[in-house]
Amino acid sequence: MSQLSDTTQRTILFLIADTGAGHRSAANAISNAIRLISQREQEEWNAQKPVAVHASSATPQRSPVSTAEKELPPPTYRIEIVDVFEEYSRFPLREAVKLYGPTIRYNPKLFGEVFHRSNREGTVMAMTSLATPLIFNGLLKLFTTIQPDVVVSIHPIINFVTIRALKQLGLQIPFITVVTDLISVHFSWFAPGADAYIVPTEQAKQLYLKRKLDPERVHMLGMPIDPKYTREVASKEDLRKKFGLAQDLPVVLLVGGGDGAGGLHAAVRAISQARLPVQLLVVTGRNKKLYAQLQRTRSRLHVSAHIFGFVNNMPELMHASDVIITKAGPGTICEALACDLPIILSGYVPGQEEGNIDYVVHNDVGVLALDSRTLTDELRRLIKPGSPELRRRLANARKLSRPASSFAIGEEILSFLPERGQPGVWQRQDGQPVHYRMSGRIQSAIRIRRLHSHLPKTIAKSSVIRRFSKTQDISSEMPEQTKRLSRRNIKDRI
């Protein structure tokens, strides 16, 4: 029975960083799609099992001797989503990654300069060399603890070092990169050595091909958005009643992304000063300062406004609205397209989101409005009864939208798992666990780190413990002789 459970559960590990909300949202979207796929597989398997009716009972009972009964059930999926920088990297890398949110909020031009200057091979390789010693051991600990059957990266910075760490283990663990930038795809997304690269647009695919990487490994499947955007929701009238909105006024949804950036406050002020006949739904994300500021000034606005912080019911908010004003975040753009919303871009993150503007404007699903006059003029055109701009952009949005993309991405990831009935990457044919293909020094380092995390602080901080932990630490570049000895040892054990 234990061997059966070993071969029917597959572990999928998503690597993210909570820089903004986009990476976790993408991981959650794919995870939810995989859970629905698993549910469908289980229902189909149950439906295929033959039923025999015994004479002694009118209740159908499953035949214990049928061939179909002997078939293995579909696998179950254990899904782990891990912020690798927060949980498994060391100072100063862990703290440096946290600067993303404040930088795009208070100094976006600086972030744009960093993006463009780092978007080349030499800089990426130099940054990887600097970051590797600060996260390599943590990745080894993560992989040996979770024991994934497939690893999926949804963040560009982690890809090069992850491939190196997986090679260090010596196990054939598939590694998949899911790109979450529509057009402006950074060099670090396409680290050579991944088993598959999933991209959202044709432009992203062409950037991949320019890198001279294997064309068979790139798959254009769309941007992962949550499956809840494909489900039916209540009518617009019912949703407006739920949120306390008037039925006779257009609803404008303003979203600033997970960090509440993108000129959100300026857009609200411009609409208020123009006294447009609209009502507002404003989502400030994790920007608590902006949320408090808008709450204080809401009573002085010349339009009705409902202010929200970070929300989990975005599909309802979008379906209750007529227009969305947002920064050029790729996730929000694709979610808006799935909800038939024309888009007004009020801001963007330089470098990273510049290409998203072209995506929206070139496909005629929205416009860029960086100043108050442009924004209010465009909004007037869209809310005008019988607006031709509104009809045209809604039609284009339906052509461009790929609401089921997460299911396609989920299916692609599942295709890399061991076949039904076969042992996982970390099990042998007899069901016994495989010894980690690491030297005794690596295993000792991991054990010491685990022990160190459970020690009382007064002991853990002692000079003796710190010195002992340091001597057991491993470098990211083990000597080749050590690797050969490690592989020879594992062959002898297996």
CSV table of C-alpha atoms in Angstrom, one decimal:
chain,number,residue,atom,x,y,z
A,1,MET,CA,0.0,0.0,0.0
A,2,SER,CA,2.9,2.4,0.8
A,3,GLN,CA,4.5,1.6,-2.5
A,4,LEU,CA,1.3,2.5,-4.3
A,5,SER,CA,1.1,5.8,-2.5
A,6,ASP,CA,4.7,6.5,-3.5
A,7,THR,CA,3.9,6.0,-7.2
A,8,THR,CA,0.6,7.8,-7.2
A,9,GLN,CA,1.6,11.1,-5.6
A,10,ARG,CA,3.7,13.6,-7.6
A,11,THR,CA,5.3,16.7,-6.1
A,12,ILE,CA,5.4,19.9,-8.0
A,13,LEU,CA,7.6,22.7,-6.7
A,14,PHE,CA,7.1,26.3,-7.8
A,15,LEU,CA,9.9,28.8,-7.2
A,16,ILE,CA,8.8,32.4,-6.8
A,17,ALA,CA,9.7,35.7,-5.2
A,18,ASP,CA,7.1,37.9,-3.6
A,19,THR,CA,8.4,41.0,-5.5
A,20,GLY,CA,5.0,42.5,-6.3
A,21,ALA,CA,2.1,40.1,-6.5
A,22,GLY,CA,2.5,38.8,-10.1
A,23,HIS,CA,4.8,35.8,-9.5
A,24,ARG,CA,2.7,34.3,-6.7
A,25,SER,CA,-0.5,35.0,-8.6
A,26,ALA,CA,0.9,33.2,-11.6
A,27,ALA,CA,1.9,30.2,-9.4
A,28,ASN,CA,-1.5,30.1,-7.7
A,29,ALA,CA,-3.2,30.3,-11.1
A,30,ILE,CA,-1.3,27.3,-12.4
A,31,SER,CA,-1.7,25.4,-9.1
A,32,ASN,CA,-5.5,25.9,-9.2
A,33,ALA,CA,-5.6,24.7,-12.7
A,34,ILE,CA,-3.7,21.6,-11.9
A,35,ARG,CA,-6.0,20.8,-9.0
A,36,LEU,CA,-9.0,21.1,-11.3
A,37,ILE,CA,-7.2,18.9,-13.8
A,38,SER,CA,-6.6,16.3,-11.1
A,39,GLN,CA,-10.2,16.5,-10.1
A,40,ARG,CA,-11.3,15.8,-13.6
A,41,GLU,CA,-8.8,12.9,-14.0
A,42,GLN,CA,-10.2,11.3,-10.8
A,43,GLU,CA,-13.8,11.7,-11.9
A,44,GLU,CA,-13.0,10.2,-15.3
A,45,TRP,CA,-11.2,7.3,-13.7
A,46,ASN,CA,-14.1,6.6,-11.4
A,47,ALA,CA,-16.6,6.8,-14.2
A,48,GLN,CA,-14.7,4.2,-16.2
A,49,LYS,CA,-14.7,1.6,-13.4
A,50,PRO,CA,-17.3,-1.0,-14.3
A,51,VAL,CA,-20.3,-1.5,-12.0
A,52,ALA,CA,-21.9,-4.9,-11.4
A,53,VAL,CA,-25.3,-5.3,-9.8
A,54,HIS,CA,-25.6,-8.3,-7.4
A,55,ALA,CA,-28.8,-10.3,-7.1
A,56,SER,CA,-28.9,-9.9,-3.3
A,57,SER,CA,-28.9,-6.1,-3.5
A,58,ALA,CA,-30.4,-3.5,-5.7
A,59,THR,CA,-27.4,-1.2,-4.9
A,60,PRO,CA,-24.7,-1.2,-7.5
A,61,GLN,CA,-21.4,-2.6,-6.2
A,62,ARG,CA,-18.0,-2.5,-7.9
A,63,SER,CA,-16.8,-5.8,-9.4
A,64,PRO,CA,-13.7,-7.0,-7.6
A,65,VAL,CA,-12.3,-8.9,-10.5
A,66,SER,CA,-12.6,-6.6,-13.5
A,67,THR,CA,-9.6,-5.6,-15.5
A,68,ALA,CA,-10.4,-1.9,-15.2
A,69,GLU,CA,-10.4,-2.3,-11.4
A,70,LYS,CA,-6.8,-3.4,-11.5
A,71,GLU,CA,-5.7,-0.2,-13.3
A,72,LEU,CA,-3.8,2.3,-11.2
A,73,PRO,CA,-5.7,5.4,-10.2
A,74,PRO,CA,-4.5,8.8,-11.5
A,75,PRO,CA,-1.8,10.5,-9.5
A,76,THR,CA,-2.5,13.0,-6.8
A,77,TYR,CA,-0.4,16.2,-6.9
A,78,ARG,CA,1.3,17.8,-4.0
A,79,ILE,CA,2.0,21.4,-4.8
A,80,GLU,CA,4.6,23.6,-3.0
A,81,ILE,CA,5.0,27.3,-3.7
A,82,VAL,CA,8.2,28.7,-2.1
A,83,ASP,CA,9.6,32.2,-2.0
A,84,VAL,CA,13.2,31.0,-2.4
A,85,PHE,CA,14.8,34.4,-1.6
A,86,GLU,CA,12.8,34.9,1.6
A,87,GLU,CA,13.1,31.4,2.9
A,88,TYR,CA,16.3,30.0,1.5
A,89,SER,CA,18.8,32.8,0.6
A,90,ARG,CA,21.2,34.6,2.8
A,91,PHE,CA,22.1,38.2,3.5
A,92,PRO,CA,22.4,40.5,1.5
A,93,LEU,CA,20.6,38.8,-1.3
A,94,ARG,CA,17.4,38.3,0.7
A,95,GLU,CA,17.2,42.0,1.6
A,96,ALA,CA,18.2,43.2,-1.9
A,97,VAL,CA,15.2,41.4,-3.5
A,98,LYS,CA,12.9,43.2,-1.1
A,99,LEU,CA,13.9,46.5,-2.7
A,100,TYR,CA,11.8,45.9,-5.8
A,101,GLY,CA,8.5,47.2,-4.3
A,102,PRO,CA,9.8,50.4,-2.8
A,103,THR,CA,12.0,51.1,-5.9
A,104,ILE,CA,9.1,50.8,-8.5
A,105,ARG,CA,7.0,52.9,-6.1
A,106,TYR,CA,9.4,55.7,-5.3
A,107,ASN,CA,12.1,55.6,-8.0
A,108,PRO,CA,10.9,53.7,-11.0
A,109,LYS,CA,13.4,55.3,-13.3
A,110,LEU,CA,16.2,53.7,-11.3
A,111,PHE,CA,14.6,50.3,-11.7
A,112,GLY,CA,14.4,50.9,-15.4
A,113,GLU,CA,18.1,51.7,-15.6
A,114,VAL,CA,19.0,48.6,-13.6
A,115,PHE,CA,16.7,46.5,-15.9
A,116,HIS,CA,18.3,47.7,-19.1
A,117,ARG,CA,21.9,47.6,-17.9
A,118,SER,CA,21.5,44.1,-16.6
A,119,ASN,CA,19.6,42.8,-19.7
A,120,ARG,CA,22.7,41.3,-21.3
A,121,GLU,CA,24.7,38.1,-20.9
A,122,GLY,CA,27.8,39.4,-19.2
A,123,THR,CA,25.9,41.2,-16.5
A,124,VAL,CA,23.5,38.3,-15.9
A,125,MET,CA,26.4,35.9,-15.5
A,126,ALA,CA,28.3,38.3,-13.2
A,127,MET,CA,25.1,38.7,-11.0
A,128,THR,CA,24.6,34.9,-11.0
A,129,SER,CA,28.2,34.4,-9.7
A,130,LEU,CA,27.6,36.9,-6.9
A,131,ALA,CA,24.2,35.5,-5.9
A,132,THR,CA,25.2,31.8,-6.1
A,133,PRO,CA,27.0,31.5,-2.8
A,134,LEU,CA,24.1,33.2,-1.1
A,135,ILE,CA,21.4,30.8,-2.2
A,136,PHE,CA,23.0,27.6,-3.6
A,137,ASN,CA,23.1,25.7,-0.3
A,138,GLY,CA,19.5,26.8,0.4
A,139,LEU,CA,18.3,25.4,-2.9
A,140,LEU,CA,20.0,22.1,-2.1
A,141,LYS,CA,18.2,22.0,1.3
A,142,LEU,CA,14.9,22.9,-0.4
A,143,PHE,CA,15.2,20.2,-3.0
A,144,THR,CA,16.2,17.5,-0.6
A,145,THR,CA,13.5,18.4,1.8
A,146,ILE,CA,10.6,18.8,-0.7
A,147,GLN,CA,11.9,16.1,-3.1
A,148,PRO,CA,10.0,17.4,-6.1
A,149,ASP,CA,9.3,15.4,-9.2
A,150,VAL,CA,9.4,18.6,-11.3
A,151,VAL,CA,10.6,22.2,-10.5
A,152,VAL,CA,8.8,25.2,-12.1
A,153,SER,CA,10.4,28.7,-11.9
A,154,ILE,CA,8.2,31.8,-12.2
A,155,HIS,CA,11.0,34.3,-11.5
A,156,PRO,CA,13.9,35.2,-13.8
A,157,ILE,CA,16.6,35.8,-11.3
A,158,ILE,CA,16.6,32.2,-9.9
A,159,ASN,CA,16.9,30.3,-13.2
A,160,PHE,CA,20.7,30.0,-13.7
A,161,VAL,CA,21.5,29.0,-10.2
A,162,THR,CA,18.6,26.5,-10.0
A,163,ILE,CA,19.8,24.6,-13.0
A,164,ARG,CA,23.3,24.4,-11.5
A,165,ALA,CA,21.8,23.2,-8.2
A,166,LEU,CA,19.7,20.5,-9.9
A,167,LYS,CA,22.8,19.3,-11.8
A,168,GLN,CA,24.6,19.0,-8.4
A,169,LEU,CA,22.0,16.6,-7.1
A,170,GLY,CA,22.6,14.3,-10.0
A,171,LEU,CA,18.9,13.4,-10.3
A,172,GLN,CA,16.9,13.8,-13.5
A,173,ILE,CA,14.4,16.4,-12.1
A,174,PRO,CA,12.7,18.3,-14.9
A,175,PHE,CA,13.0,22.1,-14.7
A,176,ILE,CA,10.5,24.3,-16.4
A,177,THR,CA,10.5,28.1,-16.8
A,178,VAL,CA,7.2,30.0,-17.0
A,179,VAL,CA,7.8,33.5,-18.3
A,180,THR,CA,5.4,36.1,-16.9
A,181,ASP,CA,6.5,39.1,-19.0
A,182,LEU,CA,4.6,39.7,-22.2
A,183,ILE,CA,7.1,41.5,-24.4
A,184,SER,CA,10.1,42.9,-22.4
A,185,VAL,CA,11.6,39.5,-21.5
A,186,HIS,CA,14.8,39.9,-19.5
A,187,PHE,CA,17.9,37.8,-20.6
A,188,SER,CA,17.8,35.9,-17.3
A,189,TRP,CA,14.5,34.2,-18.1
A,190,PHE,CA,16.1,31.9,-20.7
A,191,ALA,CA,18.8,30.1,-18.8
A,192,PRO,CA,20.2,27.3,-21.0
A,193,GLY,CA,19.5,23.8,-19.6
A,194,ALA,CA,15.8,24.0,-18.8
A,195,ASP,CA,13.6,21.2,-20.1
A,196,ALA,CA,10.8,23.6,-21.3
A,197,TYR,CA,10.2,27.3,-21.6
A,198,ILE,CA,6.6,28.5,-21.5
A,199,VAL,CA,6.1,32.0,-22.9
A,200,PRO,CA,2.9,34.1,-23.2
A,201,THR,CA,3.3,35.8,-26.6
A,202,GLU,CA,4.8,35.4,-30.0
A,203,GLN,CA,7.2,38.3,-29.3
A,204,ALA,CA,8.5,36.5,-26.2
A,205,LYS,CA,9.0,33.3,-28.3
A,206,GLN,CA,11.0,35.2,-30.9
A,207,LEU,CA,13.3,36.6,-28.2
A,208,TYR,CA,13.9,33.0,-27.1
A,209,LEU,CA,14.7,31.9,-30.6
A,210,LYS,CA,17.2,34.7,-31.0
A,211,ARG,CA,19.1,33.1,-28.2
A,212,LYS,CA,19.7,30.1,-30.4
A,213,LEU,CA,18.2,27.8,-27.8
A,214,ASP,CA,16.4,24.5,-28.7
A,215,PRO,CA,13.2,25.5,-30.6
A,216,GLU,CA,11.5,22.3,-29.5
A,217,ARG,CA,11.6,23.4,-25.9
A,218,VAL,CA,9.6,26.7,-26.2
A,219,HIS,CA,5.8,26.6,-25.9
A,220,MET,CA,3.6,29.7,-26.5
A,221,LEU,CA,0.7,29.0,-24.1
A,222,GLY,CA,-0.3,32.4,-22.9
A,223,MET,CA,-0.1,34.2,-19.6
A,224,PRO,CA,-1.2,32.2,-16.5
A,225,ILE,CA,-4.3,33.7,-15.0
A,226,ASP,CA,-6.5,32.1,-12.4
A,227,PRO,CA,-9.2,29.6,-13.6
A,228,LYS,CA,-11.8,31.6,-11.7
A,229,TYR,CA,-11.6,34.0,-14.6
A,230,THR,CA,-13.1,31.3,-16.8
A,231,ARG,CA,-16.1,30.6,-14.5
A,232,GLU,CA,-19.5,32.1,-14.8
A,233,VAL,CA,-20.2,34.9,-12.3
A,234,ALA,CA,-23.2,36.7,-11.2
A,235,SER,CA,-24.7,39.3,-13.5
A,236,LYS,CA,-23.3,42.8,-13.6
A,237,GLU,CA,-26.5,44.0,-11.9
A,238,ASP,CA,-26.2,41.6,-9.1
A,239,LEU,CA,-22.5,42.3,-8.6
A,240,ARG,CA,-23.1,46.1,-8.5
A,241,LYS,CA,-25.8,45.5,-5.9
A,242,LYS,CA,-23.3,43.4,-3.9
A,243,PHE,CA,-20.7,46.2,-3.9
A,244,GLY,CA,-23.3,48.9,-3.2
A,245,LEU,CA,-23.0,50.5,-6.6
A,246,ALA,CA,-25.6,52.5,-8.5
A,247,GLN,CA,-27.1,50.7,-11.5
A,248,ASP,CA,-27.3,53.8,-13.8
A,249,LEU,CA,-23.7,55.0,-13.7
A,250,PRO,CA,-20.6,53.4,-15.4
A,251,VAL,CA,-18.2,51.7,-13.1
A,252,VAL,CA,-14.4,52.4,-13.5
A,253,LEU,CA,-12.0,50.0,-11.8
A,254,LEU,CA,-8.6,51.4,-10.8
A,255,VAL,CA,-5.9,48.9,-10.0
A,256,GLY,CA,-2.2,49.7,-9.2
A,257,GLY,CA,-0.8,46.2,-9.0
A,258,GLY,CA,0.3,44.3,-5.9
A,259,ASP,CA,2.3,47.3,-4.7
A,260,GLY,CA,-0.3,50.0,-5.6
A,261,ALA,CA,2.0,51.7,-8.0
A,262,GLY,CA,1.2,53.2,-11.4
A,263,GLY,CA,-0.2,56.7,-10.8
A,264,LEU,CA,-3.3,55.4,-9.0
A,265,HIS,CA,-3.7,58.4,-6.8
A,266,ALA,CA,-3.3,60.9,-9.7
A,267,ALA,CA,-5.9,59.0,-11.7
A,268,VAL,CA,-8.5,59.2,-8.9
A,269,ARG,CA,-7.8,62.9,-8.5
A,270,ALA,CA,-8.1,63.6,-12.2
A,271,ILE,CA,-11.4,61.8,-12.5
A,272,SER,CA,-12.7,63.6,-9.5
A,273,GLN,CA,-11.7,67.0,-10.7
A,274,ALA,CA,-13.2,66.3,-14.1
A,275,ARG,CA,-16.5,65.5,-12.4
A,276,LEU,CA,-17.1,62.6,-14.7
A,277,PRO,CA,-20.5,60.8,-14.4
A,278,VAL,CA,-18.9,57.5,-13.1
A,279,GLN,CA,-18.4,55.6,-9.9
A,280,LEU,CA,-15.0,54.2,-8.8
A,281,LEU,CA,-13.7,50.9,-7.5
A,282,VAL,CA,-10.1,51.5,-6.3
A,283,VAL,CA,-7.7,48.6,-5.4
A,284,THR,CA,-4.5,49.8,-3.7
A,285,GLY,CA,-2.9,46.4,-3.2
A,286,ARG,CA,-0.3,46.3,-0.5
A,287,ASN,CA,0.2,50.0,-0.5
A,288,LYS,CA,-1.2,50.8,2.9
A,289,LYS,CA,-0.1,54.4,2.8
A,290,LEU,CA,-2.1,55.0,-0.4
A,291,TYR,CA,-5.1,53.1,1.0
A,292,ALA,CA,-5.1,55.3,4.1
A,293,GLN,CA,-4.6,58.5,2.0
A,294,LEU,CA,-7.6,57.7,-0.3
A,295,GLN,CA,-9.8,56.8,2.7
A,296,ARG,CA,-9.1,60.2,4.3
A,297,THR,CA,-9.9,62.1,1.1
A,298,ARG,CA,-12.8,60.0,-0.2
A,299,SER,CA,-15.4,62.3,1.3
A,300,ARG,CA,-14.0,65.2,-0.6
A,301,LEU,CA,-14.0,63.5,-4.0
A,302,HIS,CA,-16.6,64.6,-6.6
A,303,VAL,CA,-17.3,61.0,-7.6
A,304,SER,CA,-18.5,58.0,-5.6
A,305,ALA,CA,-15.5,55.8,-4.7
A,306,HIS,CA,-15.1,52.4,-2.9
A,307,ILE,CA,-11.5,51.9,-1.7
A,308,PHE,CA,-10.0,48.4,-1.3
A,309,GLY,CA,-6.6,47.1,-0.2
A,310,PHE,CA,-5.3,43.8,-1.4
A,311,VAL,CA,-8.2,41.7,-2.7
A,312,ASN,CA,-9.0,38.1,-3.6
A,313,ASN,CA,-12.2,38.8,-5.5
A,314,MET,CA,-10.7,40.6,-8.5
A,315,PRO,CA,-12.9,38.6,-11.0
A,316,GLU,CA,-16.1,40.0,-9.4
A,317,LEU,CA,-14.7,43.5,-9.3
A,318,MET,CA,-13.8,43.3,-13.0
A,319,HIS,CA,-17.1,41.9,-14.1
A,320,ALA,CA,-18.9,44.6,-12.1
A,321,SER,CA,-17.0,47.3,-14.1
A,322,ASP,CA,-17.1,48.9,-17.5
A,323,VAL,CA,-13.5,50.2,-17.8
A,324,ILE,CA,-10.2,49.4,-16.1
A,325,ILE,CA,-7.5,51.9,-15.4
A,326,THR,CA,-4.3,50.1,-14.4
A,327,LYS,CA,-0.5,50.2,-14.6
A,328,ALA,CA,0.9,48.0,-17.3
A,329,GLY,CA,1.2,44.8,-15.3
A,330,PRO,CA,1.0,41.7,-17.5
A,331,GLY,CA,-1.3,39.7,-15.2
A,332,THR,CA,-3.8,42.5,-14.8
A,333,ILE,CA,-3.8,43.2,-18.5
A,334,CYS,CA,-4.6,39.5,-19.4
A,335,GLU,CA,-7.2,39.3,-16.6
A,336,ALA,CA,-8.9,42.4,-17.9
A,337,LEU,CA,-9.0,40.9,-21.4
A,338,ALA,CA,-10.6,37.8,-20.0
A,339,CYS,CA,-13.3,39.9,-18.4
A,340,ASP,CA,-14.0,42.0,-21.6
A,341,LEU,CA,-12.7,45.2,-20.2
A,342,PRO,CA,-11.2,48.1,-22.3
A,343,ILE,CA,-7.9,49.2,-20.8
A,344,ILE,CA,-6.5,52.6,-19.9
A,345,LEU,CA,-2.8,52.3,-18.9
A,346,SER,CA,-2.1,55.0,-16.2
A,347,GLY,CA,1.6,54.0,-15.6
A,348,TYR,CA,4.2,51.3,-16.1
A,349,VAL,CA,7.4,50.0,-14.6
A,350,PRO,CA,10.2,51.2,-16.8
A,351,GLY,CA,12.1,48.4,-18.6
A,352,GLN,CA,10.1,45.5,-17.4
A,353,GLU,CA,6.6,46.8,-18.5
A,354,GLU,CA,7.5,49.0,-21.4
A,355,GLY,CA,6.7,46.3,-24.0
A,356,ASN,CA,3.3,45.7,-22.4
A,357,ILE,CA,2.3,49.2,-23.6
A,358,ASP,CA,2.9,48.2,-27.2
A,359,TYR,CA,1.0,45.0,-26.6
A,360,VAL,CA,-2.1,46.9,-25.5
A,361,VAL,CA,-1.9,49.7,-28.0
A,362,HIS,CA,-0.8,47.7,-31.0
A,363,ASN,CA,-3.7,45.2,-30.5
A,364,ASP,CA,-6.1,48.1,-30.0
A,365,VAL,CA,-7.5,46.9,-26.7
A,366,GLY,CA,-6.5,50.1,-24.8
A,367,VAL,CA,-4.5,53.3,-24.7
A,368,LEU,CA,-1.7,54.8,-22.6
A,369,ALA,CA,-2.7,57.9,-20.6
A,370,LEU,CA,0.1,59.3,-18.5
A,371,ASP,CA,-1.4,62.7,-18.0
A,372,SER,CA,-4.8,63.7,-16.5
A,373,ARG,CA,-6.2,65.3,-19.7
A,374,THR,CA,-5.5,62.2,-21.8
A,375,LEU,CA,-7.0,59.9,-19.2
A,376,THR,CA,-10.2,61.9,-18.7
A,377,ASP,CA,-10.7,62.4,-22.4
A,378,GLU,CA,-10.3,58.7,-23.1
A,379,LEU,CA,-12.7,57.8,-20.3
A,380,ARG,CA,-15.3,60.2,-21.7
A,381,ARG,CA,-15.1,58.4,-25.1
A,382,LEU,CA,-15.5,55.0,-23.5
A,383,ILE,CA,-18.5,55.7,-21.3
A,384,LYS,CA,-20.4,57.6,-24.0
A,385,PRO,CA,-23.6,55.6,-24.9
A,386,GLY,CA,-23.0,53.5,-28.0
A,387,SER,CA,-19.3,54.3,-28.0
A,388,PRO,CA,-17.6,52.9,-31.1
A,389,GLU,CA,-14.2,52.8,-29.4
A,390,LEU,CA,-15.7,50.6,-26.6
A,391,ARG,CA,-17.3,48.2,-29.1
A,392,ARG,CA,-14.1,47.9,-31.1
A,393,ARG,CA,-11.8,47.3,-28.1
A,394,LEU,CA,-14.2,44.8,-26.6
A,395,ALA,CA,-14.1,42.8,-29.9
A,396,ASN,CA,-10.3,43.0,-30.0
A,397,ALA,CA,-10.1,41.9,-26.4
A,398,ARG,CA,-12.1,38.7,-27.1
A,399,LYS,CA,-9.8,37.9,-30.0
A,400,LEU,CA,-6.7,38.4,-27.9
A,401,SER,CA,-7.8,36.8,-24.6
A,402,ARG,CA,-6.6,33.4,-23.6
A,403,PRO,CA,-8.6,32.8,-20.3
A,404,ALA,CA,-7.8,29.0,-20.2
A,405,SER,CA,-4.0,29.5,-20.5
A,406,SER,CA,-3.4,28.1,-17.0
A,407,PHE,CA,-4.9,24.8,-17.9
A,408,ALA,CA,-2.6,24.5,-21.0
A,409,ILE,CA,0.4,25.4,-18.9
A,410,GLY,CA,-0.7,22.9,-16.2
A,411,GLU,CA,-1.0,20.1,-18.7
A,412,GLU,CA,2.5,20.9,-20.1
A,413,ILE,CA,4.0,20.7,-16.6
A,414,LEU,CA,2.2,17.4,-15.8
A,415,SER,CA,3.6,15.9,-19.0
A,416,PHE,CA,7.0,16.0,-17.5
A,417,LEU,CA,6.0,13.9,-14.5
A,418,PRO,CA,6.8,10.1,-14.3
A,419,GLU,CA,4.2,8.0,-16.0
A,420,ARG,CA,1.4,6.5,-14.0
A,421,GLY,CA,2.6,3.6,-11.9
A,422,GLN,CA,6.2,4.4,-12.3
A,423,PRO,CA,8.3,5.4,-9.3
A,424,GLY,CA,9.1,9.1,-8.8
A,425,VAL,CA,12.5,10.7,-9.2
A,426,TRP,CA,13.3,10.1,-5.6
A,427,GLN,CA,12.2,6.4,-5.5
A,428,ARG,CA,13.8,3.3,-7.0
A,429,GLN,CA,11.9,0.6,-8.9
A,430,ASP,CA,11.4,-1.3,-5.6
A,431,GLY,CA,9.7,1.7,-4.0
A,432,GLN,CA,12.7,2.5,-1.7
A,433,PRO,CA,14.0,6.1,-1.5
A,434,VAL,CA,17.1,7.0,-3.5
A,435,HIS,CA,20.0,8.2,-1.5
A,436,TYR,CA,20.8,11.8,-2.3
A,437,ARG,CA,23.5,12.1,-4.9
A,438,MET,CA,25.6,14.3,-2.8
A,439,SER,CA,28.8,13.9,-0.9
A,440,GLY,CA,28.8,13.3,2.8
A,441,ARG,CA,29.9,16.9,3.3
A,442,ILE,CA,26.8,18.3,1.6
A,443,GLN,CA,24.5,16.0,3.6
A,444,SER,CA,26.3,17.0,6.8
A,445,ALA,CA,25.9,20.7,6.0
A,446,ILE,CA,22.2,20.3,5.5
A,447,ARG,CA,21.8,18.3,8.7
A,448,ILE,CA,23.7,21.0,10.6
A,449,ARG,CA,21.6,23.8,9.2
A,450,ARG,CA,18.4,21.9,10.2
A,451,LEU,CA,19.8,21.4,13.7
A,452,HIS,CA,20.9,25.1,13.9
A,453,SER,CA,17.4,26.3,13.1
A,454,HIS,CA,16.0,24.3,16.0
A,455,LEU,CA,18.6,25.4,18.6
A,456,PRO,CA,17.7,28.0,21.3
A,457,LYS,CA,18.9,31.5,20.1
A,458,THR,CA,21.5,31.8,22.9
A,459,ILE,CA,23.1,28.6,21.8
A,460,ALA,CA,22.7,29.1,18.0
A,461,LYS,CA,24.4,32.5,18.2
A,462,SER,CA,27.4,31.2,20.1
A,463,SER,CA,30.8,31.5,18.5
A,464,VAL,CA,31.4,27.8,18.7
A,465,ILE,CA,28.2,26.9,16.8
A,466,ARG,CA,28.8,29.6,14.2
A,467,ARG,CA,32.4,28.5,13.6
A,468,PHE,CA,31.3,24.8,13.3
A,469,SER,CA,28.5,25.7,10.9
A,470,LYS,CA,30.8,27.7,8.8
A,471,THR,CA,33.4,24.9,8.5
A,472,GLN,CA,30.6,22.6,7.3
A,473,ASP,CA,29.3,25.1,4.7
A,474,ILE,CA,29.8,24.1,1.0
A,475,SER,CA,30.7,26.2,-2.0
A,476,SER,CA,28.7,26.4,-5.1
A,477,GLU,CA,31.6,24.9,-7.1
A,478,MET,CA,32.5,21.5,-5.7
A,479,PRO,CA,35.8,20.0,-7.0
A,480,GLU,CA,35.1,17.6,-9.9
A,481,GLN,CA,36.9,14.8,-8.0
A,482,THR,CA,34.4,15.2,-5.1
A,483,LYS,CA,31.6,14.9,-7.6
A,484,ARG,CA,33.0,11.7,-9.1
A,485,LEU,CA,33.4,10.2,-5.6
A,486,SER,CA,29.9,11.2,-4.7
A,487,ARG,CA,28.5,9.6,-7.9
A,488,ARG,CA,30.6,6.4,-7.3
A,489,ASN,CA,29.3,6.1,-3.7
A,490,ILE,CA,25.7,6.4,-4.8
A,491,LYS,CA,26.1,3.8,-7.5
A,492,ASP,CA,27.5,1.4,-4.9
A,493,ARG,CA,24.6,2.1,-2.5
A,494,ILE,CA,22.0,1.6,-5.2
